[in-house]
């Protein structure tokens, strides 16, 4: 997914993302980093930095202490996010093409 589509999806869901842990699994070359954020501002700043590196973005899952639910399509993101009480949302950022 390109950066514009990703940012649009995040912007549309920002109220639903408040108060959750936002995790990004960042794949850069042979390195995978797990970055966690508790504020939308710090998450947004990290996304901008990854964008500068040429990263593409996607959705992985939502979860809480009982269950995790995968997100397979960008179109399903908002729907899955609103169909449960989630404490964590996990995203993918990768520079590997």
PDB file of N, CA and C in Angstrom:
ATOM      1  N   UNK A   1       0.858  -1.161   0.000  1.00  0.00           N
ATOM      2  CA  UNK A   1       0.000   0.000   0.000  1.00  0.00           C
ATOM      3  C   UNK A   1       0.907   1.226   0.000  1.00  0.00           C
ATOM      4  N   UNK A   2       0.515   2.203  -0.779  1.00  0.00           N
ATOM      5  CA  UNK A   2       1.356   3.402  -0.814  1.00  0.00           C
ATOM      6  C   UNK A   2       1.083   4.281   0.412  1.00  0.00           C
ATOM      7  N   UNK A   3       1.965   5.209   0.630  1.00  0.00           N
ATOM      8  CA  UNK A   3       1.919   6.050   1.823  1.00  0.00           C
ATOM      9  C   UNK A   3       0.642   6.885   1.912  1.00  0.00           C
ATOM     10  N   UNK A   4       0.189   7.409   0.792  1.00  0.00           N
ATOM     11  CA  UNK A   4      -1.018   8.246   0.797  1.00  0.00           C
ATOM     12  C   UNK A   4      -2.237   7.450   1.254  1.00  0.00           C
ATOM     13  N   UNK A   5      -2.398   6.231   0.734  1.00  0.00           N
ATOM     14  CA  UNK A   5      -3.523   5.369   1.138  1.00  0.00           C
ATOM     15  C   UNK A   5      -3.441   5.037   2.626  1.00  0.00           C
ATOM     16  N   UNK A   6      -2.237   4.741   3.081  1.00  0.00           N
ATOM     17  CA  UNK A   6      -2.037   4.394   4.489  1.00  0.00           C
ATOM     18  C   UNK A   6      -2.387   5.578   5.391  1.00  0.00           C
ATOM     19  N   UNK A   7      -1.869   6.750   5.059  1.00  0.00           N
ATOM     20  CA  UNK A   7      -2.137   7.935   5.874  1.00  0.00           C
ATOM     21  C   UNK A   7      -3.628   8.275   5.892  1.00  0.00           C
ATOM     22  N   UNK A   8      -4.307   8.082   4.771  1.00  0.00           N
ATOM     23  CA  UNK A   8      -5.744   8.329   4.705  1.00  0.00           C
ATOM     24  C   UNK A   8      -6.492   7.375   5.638  1.00  0.00           C
ATOM     25  N   UNK A   9      -6.136   6.103   5.602  1.00  0.00           N
ATOM     26  CA  UNK A   9      -6.783   5.112   6.465  1.00  0.00           C
ATOM     27  C   UNK A   9      -6.546   5.426   7.940  1.00  0.00           C
ATOM     28  N   UNK A  10      -5.346   5.839   8.291  1.00  0.00           N
ATOM     29  CA  UNK A  10      -5.019   6.185   9.674  1.00  0.00           C
ATOM     30  C   UNK A  10      -5.792   7.439  10.085  1.00  0.00           C
ATOM     31  N   UNK A  11      -5.847   8.418   9.211  1.00  0.00           N
ATOM     32  CA  UNK A  11      -6.568   9.648   9.513  1.00  0.00           C
ATOM     33  C   UNK A  11      -8.055   9.387   9.762  1.00  0.00           C
ATOM     34  N   UNK A  12      -8.649   8.524   8.961  1.00  0.00           N
ATOM     35  CA  UNK A  12     -10.061   8.196   9.114  1.00  0.00           C
ATOM     36  C   UNK A  12     -10.338   7.445  10.415  1.00  0.00           C
ATOM     37  N   UNK A  13      -9.320   6.739  10.921  1.00  0.00           N
ATOM     38  CA  UNK A  13      -9.507   5.921  12.123  1.00  0.00           C
ATOM     39  C   UNK A  13      -8.872   6.522  13.367  1.00  0.00           C
ATOM     40  N   UNK A  14      -8.378   7.760  13.297  1.00  0.00           N
ATOM     41  CA  UNK A  14      -7.585   8.295  14.404  1.00  0.00           C
ATOM     42  C   UNK A  14      -8.324   8.303  15.738  1.00  0.00           C
ATOM     43  N   UNK A  15      -9.616   8.562  15.747  1.00  0.00           N
ATOM     44  CA  UNK A  15     -10.359   8.542  17.018  1.00  0.00           C
ATOM     45  C   UNK A  15     -10.398   7.137  17.610  1.00  0.00           C
ATOM     46  N   UNK A  16     -10.492   6.133  16.758  1.00  0.00           N
ATOM     47  CA  UNK A  16     -10.503   4.738  17.220  1.00  0.00           C
ATOM     48  C   UNK A  16      -9.125   4.283  17.690  1.00  0.00           C
ATOM     49  N   UNK A  17      -8.068   4.965  17.257  1.00  0.00           N
ATOM     50  CA  UNK A  17      -6.700   4.586  17.621  1.00  0.00           C
ATOM     51  C   UNK A  17      -6.224   5.233  18.914  1.00  0.00           C
ATOM     52  N   UNK A  18      -6.898   6.263  19.360  1.00  0.00           N
ATOM     53  CA  UNK A  18      -6.480   6.946  20.590  1.00  0.00           C
ATOM     54  C   UNK A  18      -6.528   5.989  21.783  1.00  0.00           C
ATOM     55  N   UNK A  19      -5.475   6.035  22.601  1.00  0.00           N
ATOM     56  CA  UNK A  19      -5.420   5.213  23.806  1.00  0.00           C
ATOM     57  C   UNK A  19      -4.946   3.794  23.580  1.00  0.00           C
ATOM     58  N   UNK A  20      -4.609   3.453  22.364  1.00  0.00           N
ATOM     59  CA  UNK A  20      -4.136   2.102  22.061  1.00  0.00           C
ATOM     60  C   UNK A  20      -2.627   2.110  21.863  1.00  0.00           C
ATOM     61  N   UNK A  21      -2.012   0.966  22.023  1.00  0.00           N
ATOM     62  CA  UNK A  21      -0.606   0.812  21.696  1.00  0.00           C
ATOM     63  C   UNK A  21      -0.520   0.555  20.202  1.00  0.00           C
ATOM     64  N   UNK A  22       0.233   1.369  19.499  1.00  0.00           N
ATOM     65  CA  UNK A  22       0.412   1.240  18.061  1.00  0.00           C
ATOM     66  C   UNK A  22       1.804   0.678  17.812  1.00  0.00           C
ATOM     67  N   UNK A  23       1.849  -0.507  17.230  1.00  0.00           N
ATOM     68  CA  UNK A  23       3.105  -1.201  17.002  1.00  0.00           C
ATOM     69  C   UNK A  23       3.383  -1.253  15.511  1.00  0.00           C
ATOM     70  N   UNK A  24       4.631  -0.977  15.137  1.00  0.00           N
ATOM     71  CA  UNK A  24       5.048  -1.067  13.743  1.00  0.00           C
ATOM     72  C   UNK A  24       6.176  -2.082  13.668  1.00  0.00           C
ATOM     73  N   UNK A  25       6.006  -3.081  12.811  1.00  0.00           N
ATOM     74  CA  UNK A  25       7.103  -4.000  12.509  1.00  0.00           C
ATOM     75  C   UNK A  25       7.758  -3.438  11.258  1.00  0.00           C
ATOM     76  N   UNK A  26       8.967  -2.907  11.447  1.00  0.00           N
ATOM     77  CA  UNK A  26       9.689  -2.209  10.386  1.00  0.00           C
ATOM     78  C   UNK A  26      10.757  -3.123   9.804  1.00  0.00           C
ATOM     79  N   UNK A  27      10.585  -3.499   8.539  1.00  0.00           N
ATOM     80  CA  UNK A  27      11.532  -4.360   7.833  1.00  0.00           C
ATOM     81  C   UNK A  27      12.357  -3.458   6.934  1.00  0.00           C
ATOM     82  N   UNK A  28      13.667  -3.391   7.214  1.00  0.00           N
ATOM     83  CA  UNK A  28      14.578  -2.528   6.470  1.00  0.00           C
ATOM     84  C   UNK A  28      15.801  -3.353   6.113  1.00  0.00           C
ATOM     85  N   UNK A  29      15.873  -3.811   4.858  1.00  0.00           N
ATOM     86  CA  UNK A  29      16.956  -4.703   4.463  1.00  0.00           C
ATOM     87  C   UNK A  29      16.796  -6.026   5.187  1.00  0.00           C
ATOM     88  N   UNK A  30      17.836  -6.463   5.870  1.00  0.00           N
ATOM     89  CA  UNK A  30      17.789  -7.712   6.621  1.00  0.00           C
ATOM     90  C   UNK A  30      17.414  -7.521   8.076  1.00  0.00           C
ATOM     91  N   UNK A  31      17.007  -6.327   8.442  1.00  0.00           N
ATOM     92  CA  UNK A  31      16.697  -6.007   9.836  1.00  0.00           C
ATOM     93  C   UNK A  31      15.199  -5.846  10.041  1.00  0.00           C
ATOM     94  N   UNK A  32      14.690  -6.404  11.136  1.00  0.00           N
ATOM     95  CA  UNK A  32      13.294  -6.214  11.520  1.00  0.00           C
ATOM     96  C   UNK A  32      13.285  -5.592  12.907  1.00  0.00           C
ATOM     97  N   UNK A  33      12.650  -4.428  13.010  1.00  0.00           N
ATOM     98  CA  UNK A  33      12.538  -3.741  14.297  1.00  0.00           C
ATOM     99  C   UNK A  33      11.075  -3.666  14.687  1.00  0.00           C
ATOM    100  N   UNK A  34      10.799  -3.861  15.956  1.00  0.00           N
ATOM    101  CA  UNK A  34       9.442  -3.700  16.484  1.00  0.00           C
ATOM    102  C   UNK A  34       9.412  -2.398  17.275  1.00  0.00           C
ATOM    103  N   UNK A  35       8.638  -1.434  16.776  1.00  0.00           N
ATOM    104  CA  UNK A  35       8.541  -0.121  17.395  1.00  0.00           C
ATOM    105  C   UNK A  35       7.138   0.043  17.965  1.00  0.00           C
ATOM    106  N   UNK A  36       7.033   0.480  19.220  1.00  0.00           N
ATOM    107  CA  UNK A  36       5.723   0.662  19.851  1.00  0.00           C
ATOM    108  C   UNK A  36       5.534   2.113  20.267  1.00  0.00           C
ATOM    109  N   UNK A  37       4.300   2.597  20.090  1.00  0.00           N
ATOM    110  CA  UNK A  37       3.961   3.982  20.387  1.00  0.00           C
ATOM    111  C   UNK A  37       2.653   4.030  21.164  1.00  0.00           C
ATOM    112  N   UNK A  38       2.561   4.974  22.085  1.00  0.00           N
ATOM    113  CA  UNK A  38       1.319   5.163  22.839  1.00  0.00           C
ATOM    114  C   UNK A  38       0.638   6.472  22.496  1.00  0.00           C
ATOM    115  N   UNK A  39       1.253   7.260  21.621  1.00  0.00           N
ATOM    116  CA  UNK A  39       0.609   8.506  21.189  1.00  0.00           C
ATOM    117  C   UNK A  39       0.574   8.554  19.668  1.00  0.00           C
ATOM    118  N   UNK A  40      -0.481   9.141  19.143  1.00  0.00           N
ATOM    119  CA  UNK A  40      -0.611   9.273  17.697  1.00  0.00           C
ATOM    120  C   UNK A  40       0.463  10.179  17.119  1.00  0.00           C
ATOM    121  N   UNK A  41       0.884  11.178  17.877  1.00  0.00           N
ATOM    122  CA  UNK A  41       1.902  12.110  17.396  1.00  0.00           C
ATOM    123  C   UNK A  41       3.240  11.401  17.180  1.00  0.00           C
ATOM    124  N   UNK A  42       3.686  10.613  18.152  1.00  0.00           N
ATOM    125  CA  UNK A  42       4.959   9.911  18.002  1.00  0.00           C
ATOM    126  C   UNK A  42       4.865   8.843  16.906  1.00  0.00           C
ATOM    127  N   UNK A  43       3.708   8.198  16.796  1.00  0.00           N
ATOM    128  CA  UNK A  43       3.476   7.226  15.729  1.00  0.00           C
ATOM    129  C   UNK A  43       3.568   7.931  14.368  1.00  0.00           C
ATOM    130  N   UNK A  44       2.892   9.055  14.230  1.00  0.00           N
ATOM    131  CA  UNK A  44       2.910   9.809  12.972  1.00  0.00           C
ATOM    132  C   UNK A  44       4.301  10.269  12.588  1.00  0.00           C
ATOM    133  N   UNK A  45       5.069  10.744  13.568  1.00  0.00           N
ATOM    134  CA  UNK A  45       6.441  11.181  13.286  1.00  0.00           C
ATOM    135  C   UNK A  45       7.301  10.014  12.812  1.00  0.00           C
ATOM    136  N   UNK A  46       7.124   8.836  13.412  1.00  0.00           N
ATOM    137  CA  UNK A  46       7.884   7.654  12.994  1.00  0.00           C
ATOM    138  C   UNK A  46       7.499   7.238  11.571  1.00  0.00           C
ATOM    139  N   UNK A  47       6.203   7.321  11.257  1.00  0.00           N
ATOM    140  CA  UNK A  47       5.748   6.980   9.908  1.00  0.00           C
ATOM    141  C   UNK A  47       6.390   7.918   8.881  1.00  0.00           C
ATOM    142  N   UNK A  48       6.469   9.208   9.197  1.00  0.00           N
ATOM    143  CA  UNK A  48       7.108  10.168   8.296  1.00  0.00           C
ATOM    144  C   UNK A  48       8.580   9.826   8.066  1.00  0.00           C
ATOM    145  N   UNK A  49       9.274   9.411   9.133  1.00  0.00           N
ATOM    146  CA  UNK A  49      10.688   9.028   9.002  1.00  0.00           C
ATOM    147  C   UNK A  49      10.844   7.778   8.140  1.00  0.00           C
ATOM    148  N   UNK A  50       9.955   6.800   8.322  1.00  0.00           N
ATOM    149  CA  UNK A  50      10.016   5.576   7.513  1.00  0.00           C
ATOM    150  C   UNK A  50       9.677   5.884   6.053  1.00  0.00           C
ATOM    151  N   UNK A  51       8.764   6.807   5.857  1.00  0.00           N
ATOM    152  CA  UNK A  51       8.398   7.230   4.504  1.00  0.00           C
ATOM    153  C   UNK A  51       9.613   7.809   3.783  1.00  0.00           C
ATOM    154  N   UNK A  52      10.439   8.575   4.488  1.00  0.00           N
ATOM    155  CA  UNK A  52      11.653   9.149   3.899  1.00  0.00           C
ATOM    156  C   UNK A  52      12.618   8.066   3.434  1.00  0.00           C
ATOM    157  N   UNK A  53      12.560   6.894   4.085  1.00  0.00           N
ATOM    158  CA  UNK A  53      13.415   5.769   3.714  1.00  0.00           C
ATOM    159  C   UNK A  53      12.819   4.949   2.571  1.00  0.00           C
ATOM    160  N   UNK A  54      11.628   5.343   2.120  1.00  0.00           N
ATOM    161  CA  UNK A  54      10.988   4.645   1.013  1.00  0.00           C
ATOM    162  C   UNK A  54      10.117   3.479   1.423  1.00  0.00           C
ATOM    163  N   UNK A  55       9.670   3.450   2.651  1.00  0.00           N
ATOM    164  CA  UNK A  55       8.872   2.337   3.154  1.00  0.00           C
ATOM    165  C   UNK A  55       7.463   2.339   2.562  1.00  0.00           C
ATOM    166  N   UNK A  56       6.950   1.136   2.379  1.00  0.00           N
ATOM    167  CA  UNK A  56       5.542   0.920   2.064  1.00  0.00           C
ATOM    168  C   UNK A  56       4.880   0.441   3.348  1.00  0.00           C
ATOM    169  N   UNK A  57       3.575   0.579   3.448  1.00  0.00           N
ATOM    170  CA  UNK A  57       2.898   0.289   4.707  1.00  0.00           C
ATOM    171  C   UNK A  57       1.736  -0.670   4.519  1.00  0.00           C
ATOM    172  N   UNK A  58       1.378  -1.338   5.602  1.00  0.00           N
ATOM    173  CA  UNK A  58       0.242  -2.244   5.590  1.00  0.00           C
ATOM    174  C   UNK A  58      -0.262  -2.486   6.999  1.00  0.00           C
ATOM    175  N   UNK A  59      -1.315  -3.263   7.088  1.00  0.00           N
ATOM    176  CA  UNK A  59      -1.936  -3.584   8.367  1.00  0.00           C
ATOM    177  C   UNK A  59      -1.677  -5.052   8.670  1.00  0.00           C
ATOM    178  N   UNK A  60      -1.484  -5.385   9.941  1.00  0.00           N
ATOM    179  CA  UNK A  60      -1.246  -6.774  10.308  1.00  0.00           C
ATOM    180  C   UNK A  60      -2.385  -7.307  11.168  1.00  0.00           C
ATOM    181  N   UNK A  61      -2.604  -6.682  12.341  1.00  0.00           N
ATOM    182  CA  UNK A  61      -3.608  -7.233  13.252  1.00  0.00           C
ATOM    183  C   UNK A  61      -4.014  -6.214  14.302  1.00  0.00           C
ATOM    184  N   UNK A  62      -5.100  -6.544  14.990  1.00  0.00           N
ATOM    185  CA  UNK A  62      -5.521  -5.857  16.202  1.00  0.00           C
ATOM    186  C   UNK A  62      -5.591  -6.924  17.279  1.00  0.00           C
ATOM    187  N   UNK A  63      -5.473  -6.507  18.535  1.00  0.00           N
ATOM    188  CA  UNK A  63      -5.521  -7.509  19.597  1.00  0.00           C
ATOM    189  C   UNK A  63      -5.807  -6.905  20.948  1.00  0.00           C
ATOM    190  N   UNK A  64      -6.111  -7.797  21.874  1.00  0.00           N
ATOM    191  CA  UNK A  64      -6.249  -7.450  23.282  1.00  0.00           C
ATOM    192  C   UNK A  64      -5.688  -8.617  24.084  1.00  0.00           C
ATOM    193  N   UNK A  65      -5.908  -8.661  25.385  1.00  0.00           N
ATOM    194  CA  UNK A  65      -5.298  -9.716  26.194  1.00  0.00           C
ATOM    195  C   UNK A  65      -5.957 -11.078  25.978  1.00  0.00           C
ATOM    196  N   UNK A  66      -7.046 -11.141  25.219  1.00  0.00           N
ATOM    197  CA  UNK A  66      -7.741 -12.407  24.999  1.00  0.00           C
ATOM    198  C   UNK A  66      -7.573 -12.935  23.579  1.00  0.00           C
ATOM    199  N   UNK A  67      -7.686 -12.052  22.595  1.00  0.00           N
ATOM    200  CA  UNK A  67      -7.734 -12.500  21.203  1.00  0.00           C
ATOM    201  C   UNK A  67      -7.018 -11.521  20.278  1.00  0.00           C
ATOM    202  N   UNK A  68      -6.567 -12.041  19.122  1.00  0.00           N
ATOM    203  CA  UNK A  68      -6.002 -11.210  18.067  1.00  0.00           C
ATOM    204  C   UNK A  68      -6.787 -11.480  16.793  1.00  0.00           C
ATOM    205  N   UNK A  69      -6.951 -10.450  15.984  1.00  0.00           N
ATOM    206  CA  UNK A  69      -7.680 -10.584  14.730  1.00  0.00           C
ATOM    207  C   UNK A  69      -6.834  -9.986  13.621  1.00  0.00           C
ATOM    208  N   UNK A  70      -6.567 -10.778  12.587  1.00  0.00           N
ATOM    209  CA  UNK A  70      -5.770 -10.315  11.460  1.00  0.00           C
ATOM    210  C   UNK A  70      -6.539  -9.347  10.581  1.00  0.00           C
ATOM    211  N   UNK A  71      -5.814  -8.451   9.956  1.00  0.00           N
ATOM    212  CA  UNK A  71      -6.391  -7.520   8.989  1.00  0.00           C
ATOM    213  C   UNK A  71      -5.709  -7.824   7.661  1.00  0.00           C
ATOM    214  N   UNK A  72      -6.492  -8.322   6.717  1.00  0.00           N
ATOM    215  CA  UNK A  72      -5.918  -8.797   5.463  1.00  0.00           C
ATOM    216  C   UNK A  72      -6.027  -7.805   4.317  1.00  0.00           C
ATOM    217  N   UNK A  73      -6.975  -6.879   4.415  1.00  0.00           N
ATOM    218  CA  UNK A  73      -7.161  -5.880   3.360  1.00  0.00           C
ATOM    219  C   UNK A  73      -7.265  -4.500   3.992  1.00  0.00           C
ATOM    220  N   UNK A  74      -6.747  -3.512   3.302  1.00  0.00           N
ATOM    221  CA  UNK A  74      -6.840  -2.142   3.803  1.00  0.00           C
ATOM    222  C   UNK A  74      -8.295  -1.726   3.977  1.00  0.00           C
ATOM    223  N   UNK A  75      -9.162  -2.220   3.105  1.00  0.00           N
ATOM    224  CA  UNK A  75     -10.582  -1.868   3.177  1.00  0.00           C
ATOM    225  C   UNK A  75     -11.235  -2.402   4.453  1.00  0.00           C
ATOM    226  N   UNK A  76     -10.669  -3.439   5.054  1.00  0.00           N
ATOM    227  CA  UNK A  76     -11.225  -4.040   6.272  1.00  0.00           C
ATOM    228  C   UNK A  76     -10.733  -3.372   7.549  1.00  0.00           C
ATOM    229  N   UNK A  77      -9.739  -2.504   7.449  1.00  0.00           N
ATOM    230  CA  UNK A  77      -9.111  -1.933   8.636  1.00  0.00           C
ATOM    231  C   UNK A  77     -10.118  -1.280   9.585  1.00  0.00           C
ATOM    232  N   UNK A  78     -10.881  -0.329   9.077  1.00  0.00           N
ATOM    233  CA  UNK A  78     -11.837   0.401   9.914  1.00  0.00           C
ATOM    234  C   UNK A  78     -12.907  -0.540  10.472  1.00  0.00           C
ATOM    235  N   UNK A  79     -13.381  -1.465   9.649  1.00  0.00           N
ATOM    236  CA  UNK A  79     -14.419  -2.398  10.068  1.00  0.00           C
ATOM    237  C   UNK A  79     -13.943  -3.282  11.232  1.00  0.00           C
ATOM    238  N   UNK A  80     -12.759  -3.867  11.088  1.00  0.00           N
ATOM    239  CA  UNK A  80     -12.204  -4.733  12.140  1.00  0.00           C
ATOM    240  C   UNK A  80     -11.911  -3.914  13.392  1.00  0.00           C
ATOM    241  N   UNK A  81     -11.392  -2.730  13.224  1.00  0.00           N
ATOM    242  CA  UNK A  81     -11.062  -1.860  14.354  1.00  0.00           C
ATOM    243  C   UNK A  81     -12.299  -1.529  15.189  1.00  0.00           C
ATOM    244  N   UNK A  82     -13.426  -1.348  14.527  1.00  0.00           N
ATOM    245  CA  UNK A  82     -14.658  -0.986  15.229  1.00  0.00           C
ATOM    246  C   UNK A  82     -15.459  -2.178  15.748  1.00  0.00           C
ATOM    247  N   UNK A  83     -15.044  -3.391  15.431  1.00  0.00           N
ATOM    248  CA  UNK A  83     -15.775  -4.588  15.860  1.00  0.00           C
ATOM    249  C   UNK A  83     -15.117  -5.280  17.037  1.00  0.00           C
ATOM    250  N   UNK A  84     -14.710  -4.536  18.002  1.00  0.00           N
ATOM    251  CA  UNK A  84     -14.099  -5.130  19.179  1.00  0.00           C
ATOM    252  C   UNK A  84     -13.480  -4.066  20.051  1.00  0.00           C
ATOM    253  N   UNK A  85     -13.027  -4.503  21.198  1.00  0.00           N
ATOM    254  CA  UNK A  85     -12.319  -3.614  22.118  1.00  0.00           C
ATOM    255  C   UNK A  85     -10.862  -4.045  22.084  1.00  0.00           C
ATOM    256  N   UNK A  86     -10.070  -3.283  21.384  1.00  0.00           N
ATOM    257  CA  UNK A  86      -8.674  -3.629  21.142  1.00  0.00           C
ATOM    258  C   UNK A  86      -7.748  -2.714  21.929  1.00  0.00           C
ATOM    259  N   UNK A  87      -6.652  -3.276  22.384  1.00  0.00           N
ATOM    260  CA  UNK A  87      -5.658  -2.475  23.109  1.00  0.00           C
ATOM    261  C   UNK A  87      -4.405  -2.245  22.275  1.00  0.00           C
ATOM    262  N   UNK A  88      -4.229  -3.036  21.222  1.00  0.00           N
ATOM    263  CA  UNK A  88      -3.040  -2.904  20.392  1.00  0.00           C
ATOM    264  C   UNK A  88      -3.399  -3.053  18.908  1.00  0.00           C
ATOM    265  N   UNK A  89      -2.762  -2.230  18.087  1.00  0.00           N
ATOM    266  CA  UNK A  89      -2.914  -2.314  16.632  1.00  0.00           C
ATOM    267  C   UNK A  89      -1.512  -2.443  16.053  1.00  0.00           C
ATOM    268  N   UNK A  90      -1.313  -3.452  15.180  1.00  0.00           N
ATOM    269  CA  UNK A  90       0.007  -3.704  14.629  1.00  0.00           C
ATOM    270  C   UNK A  90      -0.003  -3.432  13.124  1.00  0.00           C
ATOM    271  N   UNK A  91       1.024  -2.713  12.686  1.00  0.00           N
ATOM    272  CA  UNK A  91       1.180  -2.319  11.291  1.00  0.00           C
ATOM    273  C   UNK A  91       2.501  -2.872  10.761  1.00  0.00           C
ATOM    274  N   UNK A  92       2.632  -2.879   9.446  1.00  0.00           N
ATOM    275  CA  UNK A  92       3.871  -3.296   8.780  1.00  0.00           C
ATOM    276  C   UNK A  92       4.413  -2.119   7.994  1.00  0.00           C
ATOM    277  N   UNK A  93       5.696  -1.902   8.090  1.00  0.00           N
ATOM    278  CA  UNK A  93       6.401  -0.921   7.241  1.00  0.00           C
ATOM    279  C   UNK A  93       7.612  -1.646   6.678  1.00  0.00           C
ATOM    280  N   UNK A  94       7.797  -1.594   5.375  1.00  0.00           N
ATOM    281  CA  UNK A  94       8.921  -2.302   4.788  1.00  0.00           C
ATOM    282  C   UNK A  94       9.540  -1.521   3.634  1.00  0.00           C
ATOM    283  N   UNK A  95      10.853  -1.555   3.587  1.00  0.00           N
ATOM    284  CA  UNK A  95      11.575  -0.972   2.467  1.00  0.00           C
ATOM    285  C   UNK A  95      11.979  -2.056   1.483  1.00  0.00           C
ATOM    286  N   UNK A  96      11.698  -3.313   1.819  1.00  0.00           N
ATOM    287  CA  UNK A  96      12.025  -4.449   0.957  1.00  0.00           C
ATOM    288  C   UNK A  96      10.950  -4.556  -0.119  1.00  0.00           C
ATOM    289  N   UNK A  97      11.361  -4.548  -1.347  1.00  0.00           N
ATOM    290  CA  UNK A  97      10.416  -4.623  -2.468  1.00  0.00           C
ATOM    291  C   UNK A  97      10.494  -5.971  -3.126  1.00  0.00           C
TER     292      UNK A  97
END
